[in-house]
XYZ file of C-alpha atoms in Angstrom:
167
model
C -173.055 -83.651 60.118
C -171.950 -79.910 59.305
C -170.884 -77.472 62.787
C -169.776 -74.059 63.001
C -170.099 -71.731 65.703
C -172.128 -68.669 65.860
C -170.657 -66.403 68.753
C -169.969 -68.887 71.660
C -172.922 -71.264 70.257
C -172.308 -74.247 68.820
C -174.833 -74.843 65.463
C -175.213 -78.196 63.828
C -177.154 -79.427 61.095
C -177.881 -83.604 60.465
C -180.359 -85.621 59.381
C -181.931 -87.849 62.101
C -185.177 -88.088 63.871
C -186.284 -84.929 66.427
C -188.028 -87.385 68.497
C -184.940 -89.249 69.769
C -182.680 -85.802 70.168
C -181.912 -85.507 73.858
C -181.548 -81.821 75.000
C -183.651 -79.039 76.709
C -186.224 -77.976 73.833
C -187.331 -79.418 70.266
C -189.254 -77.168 68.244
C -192.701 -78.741 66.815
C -193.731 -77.657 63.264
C -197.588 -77.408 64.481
C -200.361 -76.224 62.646
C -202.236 -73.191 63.912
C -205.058 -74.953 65.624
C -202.020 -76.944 67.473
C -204.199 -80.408 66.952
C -201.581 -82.653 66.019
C -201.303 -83.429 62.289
C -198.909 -85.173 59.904
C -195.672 -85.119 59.752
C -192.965 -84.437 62.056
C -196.011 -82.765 64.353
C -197.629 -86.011 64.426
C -194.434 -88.123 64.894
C -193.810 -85.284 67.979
C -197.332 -85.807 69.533
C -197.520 -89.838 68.382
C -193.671 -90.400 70.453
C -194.705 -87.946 72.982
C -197.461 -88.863 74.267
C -201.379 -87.333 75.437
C -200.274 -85.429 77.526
C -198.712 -82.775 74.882
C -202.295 -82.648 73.164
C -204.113 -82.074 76.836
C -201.737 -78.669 77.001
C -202.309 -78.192 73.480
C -205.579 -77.653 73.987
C -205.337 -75.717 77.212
C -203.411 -73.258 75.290
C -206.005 -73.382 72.938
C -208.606 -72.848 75.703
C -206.254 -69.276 76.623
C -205.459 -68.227 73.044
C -207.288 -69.946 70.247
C -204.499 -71.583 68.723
C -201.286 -70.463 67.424
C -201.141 -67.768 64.547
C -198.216 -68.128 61.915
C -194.870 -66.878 62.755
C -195.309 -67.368 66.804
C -194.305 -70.037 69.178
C -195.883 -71.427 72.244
C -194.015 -74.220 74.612
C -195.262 -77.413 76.697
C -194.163 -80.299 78.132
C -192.551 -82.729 76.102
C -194.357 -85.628 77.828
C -192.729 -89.138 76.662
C -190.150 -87.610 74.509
C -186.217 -87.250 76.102
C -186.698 -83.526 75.542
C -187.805 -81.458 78.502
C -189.948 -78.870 76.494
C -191.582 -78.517 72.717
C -192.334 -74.878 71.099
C -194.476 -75.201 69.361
C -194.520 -73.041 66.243
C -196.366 -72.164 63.073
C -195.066 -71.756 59.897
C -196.445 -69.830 56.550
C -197.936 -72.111 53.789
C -196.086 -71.375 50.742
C -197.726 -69.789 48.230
C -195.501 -68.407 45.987
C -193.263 -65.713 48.076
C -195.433 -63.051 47.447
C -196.948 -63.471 51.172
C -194.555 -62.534 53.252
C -193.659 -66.533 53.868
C -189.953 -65.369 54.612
C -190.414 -63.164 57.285
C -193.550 -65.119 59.001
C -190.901 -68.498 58.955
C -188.130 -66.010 59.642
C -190.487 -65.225 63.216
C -191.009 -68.921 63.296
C -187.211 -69.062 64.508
C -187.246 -65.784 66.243
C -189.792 -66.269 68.272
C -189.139 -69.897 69.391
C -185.247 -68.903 70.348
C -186.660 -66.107 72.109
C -189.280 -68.335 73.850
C -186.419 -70.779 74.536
C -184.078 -68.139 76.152
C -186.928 -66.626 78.219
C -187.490 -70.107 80.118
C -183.309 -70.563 80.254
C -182.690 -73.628 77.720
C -178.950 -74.539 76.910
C -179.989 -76.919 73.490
C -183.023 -76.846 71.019
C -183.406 -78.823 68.058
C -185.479 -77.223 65.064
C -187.178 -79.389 62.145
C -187.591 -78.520 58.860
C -190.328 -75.509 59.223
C -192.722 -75.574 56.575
C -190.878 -77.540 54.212
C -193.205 -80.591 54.038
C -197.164 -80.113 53.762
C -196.668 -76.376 53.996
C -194.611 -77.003 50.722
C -192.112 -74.094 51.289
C -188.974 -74.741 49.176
C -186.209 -76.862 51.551
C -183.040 -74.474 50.136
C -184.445 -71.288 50.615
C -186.265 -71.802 54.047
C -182.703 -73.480 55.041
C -181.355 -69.855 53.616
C -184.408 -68.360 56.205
C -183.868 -70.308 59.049
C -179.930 -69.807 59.492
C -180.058 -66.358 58.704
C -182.262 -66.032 61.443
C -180.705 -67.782 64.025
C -177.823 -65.726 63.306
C -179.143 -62.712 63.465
C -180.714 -63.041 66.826
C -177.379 -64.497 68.033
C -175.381 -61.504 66.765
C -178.201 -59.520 69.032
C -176.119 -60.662 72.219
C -179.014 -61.042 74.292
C -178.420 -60.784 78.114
C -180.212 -63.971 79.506
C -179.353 -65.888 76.128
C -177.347 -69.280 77.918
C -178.251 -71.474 74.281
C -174.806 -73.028 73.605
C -175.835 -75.710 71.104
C -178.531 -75.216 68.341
C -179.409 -78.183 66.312
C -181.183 -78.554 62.819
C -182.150 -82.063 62.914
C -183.612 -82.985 59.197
C-alpha cells in the first residue's frame, strides 16, 4: 500500500476488493444506462444488493441515465459502505475524444458529489480501465491529478480526510 497526503487528506492506493472497503462512499464504475454490468459494477450491484438497482432505475426514471464524466449517488444497500456514486467513464478510443478530461470529471464530479452530502472516506476503482479499455498508467496519471487538483481548490464544506484507490 502507497500513502501520501494531499493538504490535510490522507490518499492511499492498494489493491483489494471495493466491495469489502468500509467507509462513507465507494465510487461505482457504471455504465451510462446505470443497469448493472460486468465488472467491478456488477461485483458492486451483485454484493450490494436489489435495492441499488431499484434507485438505479428511479434515477433513471428522473434523468435517463448517467452521461459520461458525471456522477450520481444511492444507497449502498448490503455493502459496509453507506453510499455509491455512481459514475461514468469515457470508452477509450484512442485519446483523440476528449477521454482525459470526461474521466478527469469522472473524479471531479464524484468528490464534489461526495463533499456536497458531507462524506469523510470514498474509495474509487479503476475508472474505465477494464471494458472501457482506457490504458491503467495514464488514467492512474488522470485520476490523481484530479483529485489533487480539486483538493488544492480548498473547498469550504470539503471534510474528506481519507481518499482511497482500491485496485
Amino acid at each position: 500500500m502507497k500513502t501520501f497526503k494531499i493538504g490535510r487528506t490522507s490518499v492511499s492506493v492498494f489493491i483489494g476488493d471495493i466491495t469489502t472497503w468500509t467507509g462513507d462512499i465507494i465510487v461505482n464504475a457504471a455504465n451510462s444506462g446505470l443497469l448493472g454490468g460486468k465488472g467491478v459494477d456488477g461485483a458492486i450491484h451483485s454484493a450490494g444488493g436489489p435495492e441499488i438497482m431499484e434507485q438505479c432505475m428511479e434515477i433513471r426514471k428522473q434523468q435517463g441515465g448517467c452521461p459520461p464524466g458525471n456522477a450520481v449517488i444511492t444507497g449502498a444497500g448490503r455493502l459496509p459502505a453507506q453510499h455509491i456514486i455512481h459514475t461514468v467513464g469515457p470508452i477509450w478510443e484512442g485519446g483523440g475524444r476528449r477521454e482525459e478530461h470526461t474521466l478527469a470529471e469522472c473524479y471531479r464530479n464524484s468528490l464534489l458529489l461526495a463533499i456536497e452530502v458531507g462524506a469523510r472516506s470514498i474509495a474509487f476503482p479503476n475508472i474505465s480501465t477494464g471494458i472501457y479499455e482506457y490504458p491503467k498508467a495514464p488514467a492512474c496519471d488522470v485520476a490523481l491529478k484530479a483529485v489533487t487538483k480539486l483538493l488544492e481548490e480548498d473547498l469550504p464544506d470539503n471534510r474528506l480526510d481519507r481518499i482511497d484507490f482500491v485496485c
